[in-house]
Amino acid sequence: MLKEIIFNRKGVDLLQIDKTSSILTTDNGVPGPTYLEDYTEHIAGAKRVLSCEWRRKLNAKSGNSKFKIKYYGQLHDMFNNLIVGTEFAPALVIAQDISNGQEILLFDGCKNGFNAMFCDEYTLEQINNRPVNNLYFDQDKNDSFEIILSAYYDYDFDDESEGFVDQVDENGFIELPDKSKIEFEKVKRNAFHEFQIIAITEKGRALEVVSEELM
């Protein structure tokens, strides 16, 4: 059974807050996923943010910070607060602004992360036939949450020995295994090696909703 206070794989309490600090310690220079940059904010006083970690609180353009979580996938057999993929395809998770219904992509296991971009291949059927018609509830049947996101980057794409720099064309693009081309700077931000979603209930309980190793 997962603890109510969630720790990441490095043993760090993701939610521990230093109430005496005025420093935005989530501002550690890690840029994070490009598709989330307009929907997140720093966490004031957050402690122990890792040097390879991008951590933010989800915040809609409406200013709202409470969301429903909708997903394609299933709940883990043992840890039934965790969303995981099915035998057919990886998980797809979105947040829905409770004030206006706007949907925000949080995680797409077919597209986000190192393995999805450079190792795993999925058919169009797998990519497109994943309806996000499951609604996430906590044990009290609550479906409204604040959301904390973390992405981890241990891979150095700029290390010439890894061979990625040599593949960048004159326009700054790199070709992925599926033959699509993407800006190298976007690759470095979206090919994270771990991704985590924490949902905070109305009672202040922290639930680990997604915890994916992607490399």
XYZ file of C-alpha atoms in Angstrom:
215
model
C 0.000 0.000 0.000
C 1.393 3.380 -0.981
C 2.011 5.932 1.724
C -0.209 8.969 1.964
C 2.860 11.205 1.865
C 4.410 10.368 -1.473
C 8.120 9.910 -2.044
C 9.745 9.718 -5.442
C 12.227 6.984 -6.327
C 15.084 9.030 -4.870
C 13.422 8.974 -1.446
C 12.435 12.643 -1.585
C 9.163 13.864 -0.102
C 7.584 15.631 -3.067
C 5.191 17.655 -0.960
C 7.437 18.737 1.881
C 7.172 22.502 2.257
C 9.629 24.820 3.974
C 7.303 27.464 5.415
C 10.238 29.699 6.363
C 11.604 29.861 2.809
C 10.792 32.621 0.328
C 12.780 30.955 -2.461
C 10.967 29.306 -5.347
C 13.105 26.190 -5.248
C 11.278 24.568 -8.161
C 12.991 27.230 -10.301
C 16.110 25.099 -10.755
C 16.700 25.751 -14.451
C 15.113 22.531 -15.767
C 12.730 23.679 -18.547
C 10.356 20.675 -18.514
C 7.920 19.317 -21.123
C 7.025 21.800 -23.858
C 3.357 20.820 -23.911
C 2.913 21.838 -20.261
C 4.789 25.145 -20.168
C 1.642 27.308 -20.424
C -0.267 25.399 -17.771
C 2.014 25.235 -14.747
C 3.429 27.402 -11.990
C 6.281 27.175 -9.522
C 5.710 25.732 -6.067
C 6.749 28.241 -3.428
C 9.016 26.831 -0.749
C 9.151 23.285 -2.110
C 12.139 21.433 -0.670
C 14.604 18.930 -2.078
C 13.930 19.453 -5.752
C 16.496 17.287 -7.541
C 18.910 18.859 -10.011
C 17.462 16.641 -12.781
C 13.828 17.242 -11.770
C 11.241 19.583 -13.247
C 8.406 19.991 -10.725
C 5.368 22.248 -11.056
C 1.768 22.729 -9.945
C -0.872 22.573 -12.667
C -2.727 25.846 -13.186
C -5.223 26.432 -15.992
C -5.286 29.566 -18.123
C -8.557 30.409 -16.370
C -6.584 30.692 -13.129
C -8.304 27.617 -11.747
C -6.189 25.057 -9.882
C -8.787 22.310 -9.359
C -9.192 19.586 -11.959
C -10.896 16.351 -12.802
C -8.585 13.622 -14.077
C -9.731 11.622 -17.100
C -7.791 8.763 -18.578
C -7.418 5.847 -20.897
C -5.905 2.897 -19.062
C -6.634 0.924 -15.942
C -5.860 1.027 -12.249
C -2.942 -1.035 -10.979
C -3.940 -4.397 -9.472
C -2.061 -3.810 -6.202
C -1.749 -0.018 -5.984
C -5.228 0.929 -7.104
C -4.576 4.664 -7.039
C -2.055 4.274 -9.912
C -3.149 4.644 -13.540
C -1.288 2.277 -15.868
C -1.622 1.208 -19.476
C -3.581 -1.755 -20.787
C -2.381 -4.760 -22.777
C -3.494 -2.858 -25.873
C -1.717 0.471 -25.361
C -0.024 2.839 -22.873
C -1.958 5.203 -20.659
C -3.294 8.582 -21.763
C -4.107 11.077 -18.987
C -5.685 14.523 -19.193
C -6.830 17.116 -16.671
C -10.144 18.901 -17.083
C -10.594 22.397 -15.667
C -13.646 22.191 -13.389
C -14.501 25.837 -14.077
C -14.854 25.678 -17.864
C -14.185 22.120 -19.045
C -10.871 22.928 -20.765
C -8.777 19.786 -21.200
C -4.992 19.720 -20.669
C -2.791 16.824 -21.715
C -0.766 15.552 -18.758
C 0.793 12.375 -20.124
C 0.621 10.327 -23.319
C 2.506 7.050 -23.039
C 2.563 6.663 -26.837
C 4.325 9.990 -27.379
C 5.951 11.320 -24.206
C 9.212 10.132 -22.680
C 12.453 8.687 -24.044
C 11.165 5.208 -24.877
C 8.079 6.489 -26.713
C 10.202 8.845 -28.797
C 13.200 6.633 -29.517
C 12.499 2.977 -28.709
C 8.866 1.865 -28.744
C 6.676 1.809 -31.830
C 2.883 2.048 -31.781
C 0.310 1.605 -34.518
C -2.144 4.321 -35.467
C -4.857 2.162 -33.930
C -3.033 2.122 -30.601
C -2.364 5.843 -30.712
C -5.835 6.942 -31.814
C -8.096 4.337 -30.202
C -7.600 5.317 -26.567
C -10.753 7.105 -25.385
C -10.219 9.020 -22.135
C -13.609 7.982 -20.769
C -12.490 6.904 -17.296
C -12.886 9.448 -14.496
C -10.464 9.261 -11.566
C -11.844 9.152 -8.004
C -10.181 8.963 -4.611
C -11.355 6.571 -1.906
C -13.986 9.110 -0.783
C -15.393 9.333 -4.342
C -13.969 12.823 -4.727
C -13.137 13.741 -8.331
C -11.629 17.221 -7.890
C -7.896 17.630 -7.267
C -4.947 19.955 -7.268
C -2.191 18.411 -9.384
C 1.591 18.337 -8.999
C 3.730 17.154 -11.909
C 7.346 15.975 -11.987
C 9.534 15.015 -14.941
C 13.068 13.695 -14.495
C 15.982 14.135 -16.904
C 19.071 11.989 -16.361
C 20.014 11.697 -20.035
C 22.491 14.154 -21.571
C 21.466 14.653 -25.193
C 24.286 17.167 -25.680
C 26.937 14.569 -24.862
C 28.537 14.001 -28.271
C 29.422 10.410 -27.377
C 25.691 9.557 -27.335
C 25.383 10.364 -31.030
C 22.311 12.629 -30.947
C 24.145 15.872 -31.664
C 25.478 14.453 -34.929
C 21.919 13.765 -36.102
C 20.755 17.381 -35.803
C 20.296 19.002 -39.222
C 21.141 22.570 -40.222
C 17.676 23.749 -39.109
C 18.022 22.288 -35.630
C 15.733 19.304 -36.243
C 16.310 15.617 -35.544
C 14.570 12.672 -37.184
C 12.808 10.228 -34.863
C 12.547 6.484 -35.570
C 9.021 6.997 -36.973
C 10.574 9.341 -39.594
C 8.939 12.449 -38.145
C 11.160 15.453 -37.514
C 11.178 17.551 -34.374
C 13.277 20.396 -33.031
C 16.195 19.039 -31.045
C 15.437 21.419 -28.154
C 11.915 19.971 -27.932
C 13.344 16.445 -27.930
C 15.506 17.271 -24.928
C 12.463 18.549 -23.036
C 9.928 15.861 -23.957
C 12.158 12.760 -23.857
C 12.194 12.630 -20.046
C 13.103 9.345 -18.373
C 10.484 9.389 -15.588
C 7.146 11.110 -15.132
C 4.977 11.457 -12.050
C 1.543 12.908 -11.335
C 0.460 13.622 -7.760
C -3.182 14.477 -7.012
C -4.010 16.415 -3.836
C -7.470 15.672 -2.485
C -9.768 18.152 -0.772
C -8.640 16.627 2.543
C -5.010 17.305 1.693
C -4.107 13.689 0.995
C -1.495 13.058 -1.708
C -2.156 10.306 -4.218
C 0.396 9.087 -6.739
C -1.738 8.887 -9.870
C 0.987 8.194 -12.458
C 4.519 6.928 -11.907
C 6.180 5.909 -15.169
C 9.752 4.831 -15.882
C 10.283 5.754 -19.515
C 13.844 4.768 -20.268
